[in-house]
Structures are given as C-alpha cells and as structure tokens.
mmCIF file of C-alpha atoms in Angstrom:
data_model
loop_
_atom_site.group_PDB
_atom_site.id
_atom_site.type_symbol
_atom_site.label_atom_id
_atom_site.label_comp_id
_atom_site.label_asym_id
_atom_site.label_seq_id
_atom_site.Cartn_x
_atom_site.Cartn_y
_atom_site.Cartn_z
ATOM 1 C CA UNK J 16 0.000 0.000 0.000
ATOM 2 C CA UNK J 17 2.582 2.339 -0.880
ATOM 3 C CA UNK J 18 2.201 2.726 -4.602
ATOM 4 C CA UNK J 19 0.685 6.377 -4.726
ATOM 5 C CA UNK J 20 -2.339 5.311 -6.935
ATOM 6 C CA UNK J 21 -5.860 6.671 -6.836
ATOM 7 C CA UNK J 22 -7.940 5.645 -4.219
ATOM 8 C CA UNK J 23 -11.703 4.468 -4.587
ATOM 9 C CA UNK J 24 -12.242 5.882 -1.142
ATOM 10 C CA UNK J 25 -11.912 9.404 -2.640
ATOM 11 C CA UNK J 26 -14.705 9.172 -4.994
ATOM 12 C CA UNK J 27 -17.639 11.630 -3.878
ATOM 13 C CA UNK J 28 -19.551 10.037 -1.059
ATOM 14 C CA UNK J 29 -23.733 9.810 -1.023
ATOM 15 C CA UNK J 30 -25.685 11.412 1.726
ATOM 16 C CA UNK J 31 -24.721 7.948 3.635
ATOM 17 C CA UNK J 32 -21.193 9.072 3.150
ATOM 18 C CA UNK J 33 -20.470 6.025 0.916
ATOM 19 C CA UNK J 34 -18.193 6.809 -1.702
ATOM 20 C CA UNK J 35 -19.776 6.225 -4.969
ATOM 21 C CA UNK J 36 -17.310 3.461 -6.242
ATOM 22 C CA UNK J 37 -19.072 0.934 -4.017
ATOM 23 C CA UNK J 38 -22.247 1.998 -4.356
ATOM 24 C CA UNK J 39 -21.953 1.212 -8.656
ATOM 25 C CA UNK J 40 -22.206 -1.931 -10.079
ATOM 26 C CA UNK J 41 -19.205 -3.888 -10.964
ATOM 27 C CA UNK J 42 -18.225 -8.077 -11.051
ATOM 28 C CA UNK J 43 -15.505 -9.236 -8.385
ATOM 29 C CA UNK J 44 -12.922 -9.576 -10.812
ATOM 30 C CA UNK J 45 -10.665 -6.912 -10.889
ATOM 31 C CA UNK J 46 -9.877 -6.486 -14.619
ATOM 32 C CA UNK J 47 -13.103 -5.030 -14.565
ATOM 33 C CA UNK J 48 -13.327 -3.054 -11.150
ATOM 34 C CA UNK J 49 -9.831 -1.827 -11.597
ATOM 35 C CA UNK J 50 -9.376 0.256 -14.532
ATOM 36 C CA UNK J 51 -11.113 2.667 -14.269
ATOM 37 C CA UNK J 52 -10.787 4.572 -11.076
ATOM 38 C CA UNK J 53 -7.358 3.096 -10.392
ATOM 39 C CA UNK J 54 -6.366 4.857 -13.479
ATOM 40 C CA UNK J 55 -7.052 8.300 -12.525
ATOM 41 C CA UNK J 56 -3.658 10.213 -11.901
ATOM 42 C CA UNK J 57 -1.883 9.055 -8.901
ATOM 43 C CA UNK J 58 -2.341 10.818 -5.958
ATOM 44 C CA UNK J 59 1.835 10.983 -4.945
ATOM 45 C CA UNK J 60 4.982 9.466 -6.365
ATOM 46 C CA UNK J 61 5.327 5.775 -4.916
ATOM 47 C CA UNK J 62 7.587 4.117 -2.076
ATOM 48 C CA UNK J 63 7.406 6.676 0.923
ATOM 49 C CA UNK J 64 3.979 6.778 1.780
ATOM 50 C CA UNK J 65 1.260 4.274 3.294
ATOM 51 C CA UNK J 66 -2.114 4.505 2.403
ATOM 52 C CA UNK J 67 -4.702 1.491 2.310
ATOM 53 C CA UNK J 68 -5.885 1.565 -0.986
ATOM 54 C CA UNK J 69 -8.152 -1.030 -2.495
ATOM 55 C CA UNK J 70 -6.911 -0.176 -6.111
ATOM 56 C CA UNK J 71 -3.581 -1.574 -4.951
ATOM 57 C CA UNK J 72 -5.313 -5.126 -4.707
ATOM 58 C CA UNK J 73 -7.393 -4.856 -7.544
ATOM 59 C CA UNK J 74 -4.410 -3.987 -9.625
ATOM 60 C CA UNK J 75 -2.559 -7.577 -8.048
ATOM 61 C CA UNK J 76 -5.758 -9.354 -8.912
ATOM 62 C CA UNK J 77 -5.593 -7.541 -12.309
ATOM 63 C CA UNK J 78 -2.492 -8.950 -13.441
ATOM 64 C CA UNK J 79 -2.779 -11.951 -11.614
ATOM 65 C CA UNK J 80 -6.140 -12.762 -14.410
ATOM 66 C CA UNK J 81 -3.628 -11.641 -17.078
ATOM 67 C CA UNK J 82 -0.904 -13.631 -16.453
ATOM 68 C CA UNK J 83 -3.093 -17.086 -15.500
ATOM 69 C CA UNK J 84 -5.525 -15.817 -17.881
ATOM 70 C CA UNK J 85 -8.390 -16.922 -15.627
ATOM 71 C CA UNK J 86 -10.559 -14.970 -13.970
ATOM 72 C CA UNK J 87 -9.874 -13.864 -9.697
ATOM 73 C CA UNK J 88 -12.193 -16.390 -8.442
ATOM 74 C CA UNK J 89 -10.794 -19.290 -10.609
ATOM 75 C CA UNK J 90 -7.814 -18.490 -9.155
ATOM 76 C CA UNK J 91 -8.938 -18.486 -5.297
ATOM 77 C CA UNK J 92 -10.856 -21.763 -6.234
ATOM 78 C CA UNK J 93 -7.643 -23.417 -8.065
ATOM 79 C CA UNK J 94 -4.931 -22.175 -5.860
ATOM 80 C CA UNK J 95 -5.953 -22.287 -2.231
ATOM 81 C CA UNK J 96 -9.334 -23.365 -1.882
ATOM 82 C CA UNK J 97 -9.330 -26.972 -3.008
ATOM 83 C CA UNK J 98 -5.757 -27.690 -2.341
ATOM 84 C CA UNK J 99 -6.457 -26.980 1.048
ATOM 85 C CA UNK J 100 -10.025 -28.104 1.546
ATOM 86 C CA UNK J 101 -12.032 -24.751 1.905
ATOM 87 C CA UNK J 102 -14.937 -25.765 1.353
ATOM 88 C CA UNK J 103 -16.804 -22.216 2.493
ATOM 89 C CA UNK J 104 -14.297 -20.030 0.524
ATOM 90 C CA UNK J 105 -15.543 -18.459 -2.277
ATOM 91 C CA UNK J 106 -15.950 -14.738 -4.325
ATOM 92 C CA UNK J 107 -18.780 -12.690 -3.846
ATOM 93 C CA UNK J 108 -20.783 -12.428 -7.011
ATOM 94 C CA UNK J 109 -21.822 -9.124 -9.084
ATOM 95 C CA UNK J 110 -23.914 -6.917 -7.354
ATOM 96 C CA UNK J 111 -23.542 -9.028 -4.321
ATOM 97 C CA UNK J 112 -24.952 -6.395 -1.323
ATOM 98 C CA UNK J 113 -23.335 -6.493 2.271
ATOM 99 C CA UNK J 114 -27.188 -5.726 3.832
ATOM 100 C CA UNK J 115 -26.853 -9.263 5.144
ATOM 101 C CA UNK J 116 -23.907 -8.087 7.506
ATOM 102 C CA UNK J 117 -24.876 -6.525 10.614
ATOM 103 C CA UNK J 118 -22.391 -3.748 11.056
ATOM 104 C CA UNK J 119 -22.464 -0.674 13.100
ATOM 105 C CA UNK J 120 -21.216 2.178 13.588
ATOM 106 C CA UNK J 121 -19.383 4.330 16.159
ATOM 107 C CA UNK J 122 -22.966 5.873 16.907
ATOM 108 C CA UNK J 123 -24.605 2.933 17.101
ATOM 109 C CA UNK J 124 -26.282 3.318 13.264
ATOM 110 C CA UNK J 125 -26.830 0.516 11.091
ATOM 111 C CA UNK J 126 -23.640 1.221 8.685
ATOM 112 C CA UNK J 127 -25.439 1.665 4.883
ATOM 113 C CA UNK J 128 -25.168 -1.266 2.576
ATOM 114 C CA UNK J 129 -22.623 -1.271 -0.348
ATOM 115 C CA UNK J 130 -22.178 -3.328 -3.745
ATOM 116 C CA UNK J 131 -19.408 -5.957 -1.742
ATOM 117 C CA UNK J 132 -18.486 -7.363 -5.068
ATOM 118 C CA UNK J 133 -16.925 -4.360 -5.858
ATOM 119 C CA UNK J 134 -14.037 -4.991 -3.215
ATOM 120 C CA UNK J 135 -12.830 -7.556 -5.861
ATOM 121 C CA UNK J 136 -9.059 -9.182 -5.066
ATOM 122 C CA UNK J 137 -9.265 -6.184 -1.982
ATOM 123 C CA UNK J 138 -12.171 -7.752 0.190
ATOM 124 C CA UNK J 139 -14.752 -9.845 -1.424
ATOM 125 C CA UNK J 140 -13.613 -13.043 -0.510
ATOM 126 C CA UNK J 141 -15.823 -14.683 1.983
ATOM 127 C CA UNK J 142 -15.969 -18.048 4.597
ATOM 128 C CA UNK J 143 -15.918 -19.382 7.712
ATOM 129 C CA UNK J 144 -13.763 -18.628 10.768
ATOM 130 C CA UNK J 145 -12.641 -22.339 10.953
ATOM 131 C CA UNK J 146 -11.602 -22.030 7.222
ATOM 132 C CA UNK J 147 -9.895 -18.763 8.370
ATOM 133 C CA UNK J 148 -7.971 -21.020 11.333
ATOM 134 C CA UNK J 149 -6.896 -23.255 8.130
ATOM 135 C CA UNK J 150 -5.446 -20.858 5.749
ATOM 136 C CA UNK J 151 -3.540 -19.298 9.041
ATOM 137 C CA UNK J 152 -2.037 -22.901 9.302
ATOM 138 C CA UNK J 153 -1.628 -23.413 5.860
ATOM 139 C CA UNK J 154 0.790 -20.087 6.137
ATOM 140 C CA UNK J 155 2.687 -21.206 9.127
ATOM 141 C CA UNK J 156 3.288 -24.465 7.669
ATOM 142 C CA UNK J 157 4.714 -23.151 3.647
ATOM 143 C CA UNK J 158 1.840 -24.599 2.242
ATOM 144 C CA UNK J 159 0.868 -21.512 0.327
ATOM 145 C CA UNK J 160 4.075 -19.939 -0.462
ATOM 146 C CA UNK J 161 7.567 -21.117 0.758
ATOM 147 C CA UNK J 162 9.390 -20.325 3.459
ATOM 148 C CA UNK J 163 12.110 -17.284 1.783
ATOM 149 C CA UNK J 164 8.650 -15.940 0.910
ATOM 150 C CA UNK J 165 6.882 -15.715 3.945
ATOM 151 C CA UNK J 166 10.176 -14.485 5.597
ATOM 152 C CA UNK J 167 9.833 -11.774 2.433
ATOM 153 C CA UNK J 168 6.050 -11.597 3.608
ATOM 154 C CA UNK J 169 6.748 -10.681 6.909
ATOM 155 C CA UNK J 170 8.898 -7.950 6.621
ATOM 156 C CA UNK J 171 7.657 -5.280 8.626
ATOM 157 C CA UNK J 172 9.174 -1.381 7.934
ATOM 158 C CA UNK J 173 9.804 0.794 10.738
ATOM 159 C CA UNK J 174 9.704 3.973 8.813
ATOM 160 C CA UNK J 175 6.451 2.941 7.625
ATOM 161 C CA UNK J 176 4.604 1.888 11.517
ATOM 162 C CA UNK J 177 5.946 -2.072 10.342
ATOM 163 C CA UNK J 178 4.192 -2.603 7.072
ATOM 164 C CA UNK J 179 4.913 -5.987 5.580
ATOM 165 C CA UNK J 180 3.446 -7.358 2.709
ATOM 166 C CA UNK J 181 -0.306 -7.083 3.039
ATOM 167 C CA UNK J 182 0.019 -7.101 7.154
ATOM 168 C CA UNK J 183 1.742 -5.693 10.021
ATOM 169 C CA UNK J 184 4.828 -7.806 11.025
ATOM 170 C CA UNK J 185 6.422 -6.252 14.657
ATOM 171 C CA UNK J 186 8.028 -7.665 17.985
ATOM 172 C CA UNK J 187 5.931 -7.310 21.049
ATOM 173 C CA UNK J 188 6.058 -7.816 24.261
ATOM 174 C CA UNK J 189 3.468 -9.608 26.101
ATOM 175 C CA UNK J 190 2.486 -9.316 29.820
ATOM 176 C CA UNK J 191 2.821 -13.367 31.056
ATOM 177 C CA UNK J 192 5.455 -14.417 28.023
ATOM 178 C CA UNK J 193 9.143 -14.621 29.005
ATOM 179 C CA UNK J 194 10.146 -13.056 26.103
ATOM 180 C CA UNK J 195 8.828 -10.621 23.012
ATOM 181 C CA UNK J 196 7.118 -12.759 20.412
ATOM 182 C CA UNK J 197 7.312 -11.808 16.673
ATOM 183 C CA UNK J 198 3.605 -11.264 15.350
ATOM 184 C CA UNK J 199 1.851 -10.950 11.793
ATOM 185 C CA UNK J 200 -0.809 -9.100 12.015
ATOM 186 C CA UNK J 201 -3.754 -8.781 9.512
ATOM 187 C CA UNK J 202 -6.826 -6.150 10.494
ATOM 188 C CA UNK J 203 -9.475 -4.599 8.413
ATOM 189 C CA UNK J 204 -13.664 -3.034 8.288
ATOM 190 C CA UNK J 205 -15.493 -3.917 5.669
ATOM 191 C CA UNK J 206 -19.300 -3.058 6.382
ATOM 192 C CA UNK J 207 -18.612 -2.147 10.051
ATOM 193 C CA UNK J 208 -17.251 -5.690 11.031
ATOM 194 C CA UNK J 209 -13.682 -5.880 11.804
ATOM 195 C CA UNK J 210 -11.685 -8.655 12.084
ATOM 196 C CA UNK J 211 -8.048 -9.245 13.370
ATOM 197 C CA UNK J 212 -6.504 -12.293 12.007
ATOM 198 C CA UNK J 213 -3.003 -12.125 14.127
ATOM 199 C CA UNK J 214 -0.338 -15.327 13.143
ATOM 200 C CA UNK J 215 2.822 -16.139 15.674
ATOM 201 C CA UNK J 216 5.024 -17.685 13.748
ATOM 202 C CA UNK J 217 7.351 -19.186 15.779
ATOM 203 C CA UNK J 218 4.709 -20.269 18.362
ATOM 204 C CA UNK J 219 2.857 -21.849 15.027
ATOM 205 C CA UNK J 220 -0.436 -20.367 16.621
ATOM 206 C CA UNK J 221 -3.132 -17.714 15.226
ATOM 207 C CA UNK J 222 -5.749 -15.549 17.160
ATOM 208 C CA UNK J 223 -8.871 -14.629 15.424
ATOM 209 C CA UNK J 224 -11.072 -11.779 16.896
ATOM 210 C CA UNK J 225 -14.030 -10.458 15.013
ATOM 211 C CA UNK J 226 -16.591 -7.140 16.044
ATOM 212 C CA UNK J 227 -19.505 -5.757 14.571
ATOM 213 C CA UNK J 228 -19.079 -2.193 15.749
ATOM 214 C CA UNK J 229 -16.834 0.504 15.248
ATOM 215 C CA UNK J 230 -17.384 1.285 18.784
ATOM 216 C CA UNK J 231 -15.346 -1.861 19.856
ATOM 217 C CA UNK J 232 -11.657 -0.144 20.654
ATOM 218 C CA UNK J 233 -8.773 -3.227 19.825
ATOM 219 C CA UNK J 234 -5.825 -1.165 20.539
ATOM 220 C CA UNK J 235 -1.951 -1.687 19.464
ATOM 221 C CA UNK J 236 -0.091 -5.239 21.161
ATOM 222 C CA UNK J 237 3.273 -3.325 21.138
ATOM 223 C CA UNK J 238 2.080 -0.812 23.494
ATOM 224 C CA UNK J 239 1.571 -3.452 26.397
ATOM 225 C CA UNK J 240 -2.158 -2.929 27.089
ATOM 226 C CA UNK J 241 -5.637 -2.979 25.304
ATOM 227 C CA UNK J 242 -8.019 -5.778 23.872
ATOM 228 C CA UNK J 243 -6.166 -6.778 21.528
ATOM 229 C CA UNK J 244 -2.674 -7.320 23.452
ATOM 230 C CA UNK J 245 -4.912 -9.092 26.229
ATOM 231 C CA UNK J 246 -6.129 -11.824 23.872
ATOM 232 C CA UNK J 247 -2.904 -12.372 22.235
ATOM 233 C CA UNK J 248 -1.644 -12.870 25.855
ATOM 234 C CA UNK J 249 -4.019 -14.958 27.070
ATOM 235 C CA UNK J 250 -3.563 -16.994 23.944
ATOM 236 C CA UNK J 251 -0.250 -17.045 23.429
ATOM 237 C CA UNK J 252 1.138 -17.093 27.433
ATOM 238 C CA UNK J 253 -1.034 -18.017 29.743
ATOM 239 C CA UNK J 254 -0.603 -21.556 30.713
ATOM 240 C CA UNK J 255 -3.692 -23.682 29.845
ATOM 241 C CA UNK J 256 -4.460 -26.148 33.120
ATOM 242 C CA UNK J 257 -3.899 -29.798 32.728
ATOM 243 C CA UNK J 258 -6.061 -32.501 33.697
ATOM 244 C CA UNK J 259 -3.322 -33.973 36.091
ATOM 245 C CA UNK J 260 -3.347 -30.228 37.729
ATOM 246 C CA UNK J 261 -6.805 -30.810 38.843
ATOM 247 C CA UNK J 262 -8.187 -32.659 41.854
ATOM 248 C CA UNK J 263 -10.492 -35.381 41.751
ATOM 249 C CA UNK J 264 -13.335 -34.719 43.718
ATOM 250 C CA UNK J 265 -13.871 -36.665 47.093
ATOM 251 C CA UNK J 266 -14.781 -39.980 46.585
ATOM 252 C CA UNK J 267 -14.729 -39.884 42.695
ATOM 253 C CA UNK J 268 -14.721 -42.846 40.888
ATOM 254 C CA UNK J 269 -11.515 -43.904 38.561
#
C-alpha cells in the first residue's frame, strides 16, 4: 500500500457518506473493477507513503487474471481453496450487497449497505472462521508460499509503523510471556465488522477476533495494554491447566 495510486475511497460520497465506487455496479474480478478509477492520476509518487488503498489489490488481482488468464475467483478456487479443503471459501458475485452483515457504527447506526463485489481481489472473498484457522495454518506451515517468501512476507518497515506485505509484522512484548514474540498481524472493516486475524510464527499459533461495531476499541499489542494485546496474551502465554493439575473430587470414581 505504498504505490501512490488513486484511491476508490476518494470518490464523492452519497448522503450515507459512501463513496460512490461501491455503491456502482461492478463483477468481483478486478480487470473489470480496476481500470477505471485506479487509473485516474496518482495521488503521490510511490515508495514513501502508506495509504490502504483497495486499487492496490485490484491492480494484483488484475495482473494476476492476465498472467493465469483466468478470472480472480478461478484463481482463489484453483490455488488455495481446493488444495487446502475450503470448502466455504468463495468470491462474492456481481452486485452481491453487504445488507446481510450486521455492522455498526461508532454511533450505534446501522452502517449503509454497499455493492461488496466491488471490493474484488481487496475484500470480497468470503468463509468461515474455521476455514480462516486453516489458511492461518496453511501459512505457518509453507503450504501456500515457501518459506524465503513468507520471511519476504513478513517484513515489517519501521519507517512505515511495520508494514509488511499485506500485514503488520512487529516484535511485542506480552504481559505473562518470558520473552517478546514476533507477530503478523492482519486487520481490516469492511461493512462495520472488523476482524483481526493475528499469526505467531514461531509459536505456530493464530488468534482470530471479530466485532460488529466501530465502537469496539482493539488497541496496538506493542504498546503493552488494550483488547487486543490481552487476547494475544491470554492466547499465546497463559498456561492452559492440565487434567493432572486438577483434583479429583472426594470420593470420585476412577
């Protein structure tokens, strides 16, 4: 998200504030989403700035169709669905509305529904949380890309608040681990539901936390406090008991 291009997100907003690329209709596949807003002059010169841009994605899913010459959700199906066994992973169609997600927002309002579809290779991908839990494992264990990769992957810059490659990739330290614990993090709002997909690594464990308001405050893991650093630690250091830990009750059969 550093390439300077236009961003849909700047296209005039209805009286919902919605900006009016997601309110148009459009297919999933980015060759056709893409052009052409992500077109439009850039907005700076590329490499020292980040911005979360969906035009970034749709231009990767753009290219990716070109070069496989197949369409985005071919390539979801081909690549990582079945060879993993996702069986709820899937594209959203054209015209596909988000009114079925109960969002809110930081006033408590309904947040507006909005053509999903249009999200494309940035956000229109959609399953379950245990297929979620999968692909996290799939990651950990260089079943989707190799390990040089994922090391590439996970390359967070300081300059830039520890953007890696499509995540945030920082040390942290936790309150009950012995020592800091390098993290992947993955957040984002689509519809006002946010989800946090964190990965750790070296611990070969994942934390999923979804909310469906705005109003739901996950704060920053580094910083040693918040929601967010408390499930990680609870996750990641707290000791789980075992049954030999626990004492039969009096007069308990064995």
């Amino acid at each position: 998200h550093t390439a300077g291009l236009a961003n849909p997100d700047d296209t005039p907003a209805d009286n919902k504030g919605m900006p009016a690329f997601y309110r148009s209709e459009g297919e999933a596949a980015p060759a056709k989403s893409a052009p052409r807003v992500c077109a439009e002059a850039p907005k700076r010169a590329p490499g020292d700035h980040y911005e979360n841009n969906v035009c970034d994605d749709l231009v990767l899913g753009a290219i990716l169709e070109r070069v496989d010459d197949a369409s985005y959700a071919q390539l979801v199906a081909r690549r990582v669905a079945k060879p993993l066994g996702l069986h709820s992973l899937g594209v959203l169609r054209a015209g596909a509305s988000s009114s079925g997600i109960v969002g809110y927002t930081a006033e408590g309002a309904h947040e507006p529904a909005f053509n999903a579809a249009r999200l494309g290779a940035a956000g229109a991908l959609y399953g379950s949380i245990d297929d979620l839990l999968r692909f996290d494992r799939a990651l950990i264990d260089d079943k989707l890309v190799s390990a040089a990769t994922a090391a590439t992957m996970r390359q967070g810059d300081p300059k830039l608040g520890y953007i890696a490659l499509g995540a945030l990739a920082y040390t942290a330290k936790l309150r009950h681990c012995d020592a800091p614990i390098a993290l992947v993090e993955r957040d984002g709002e689509i519809g006002g539901v946010r989800a946090v997909n964190v990965i750790a690594p070296a611990q070969r464990a994942s934390v999923i936390a979804f909310s469906n308001t705005a109003r739901t405050e996950w704060g920053l893991a580094w910083q040693g406090s918040g929601l967010l650093h408390d499930l990680l630690d609870a996750a990641l250091c707290t000791p789980m008991p075992t049954p030999a830990a626990v004492a039969p009750r009096k007069g308990a059969k064995h």
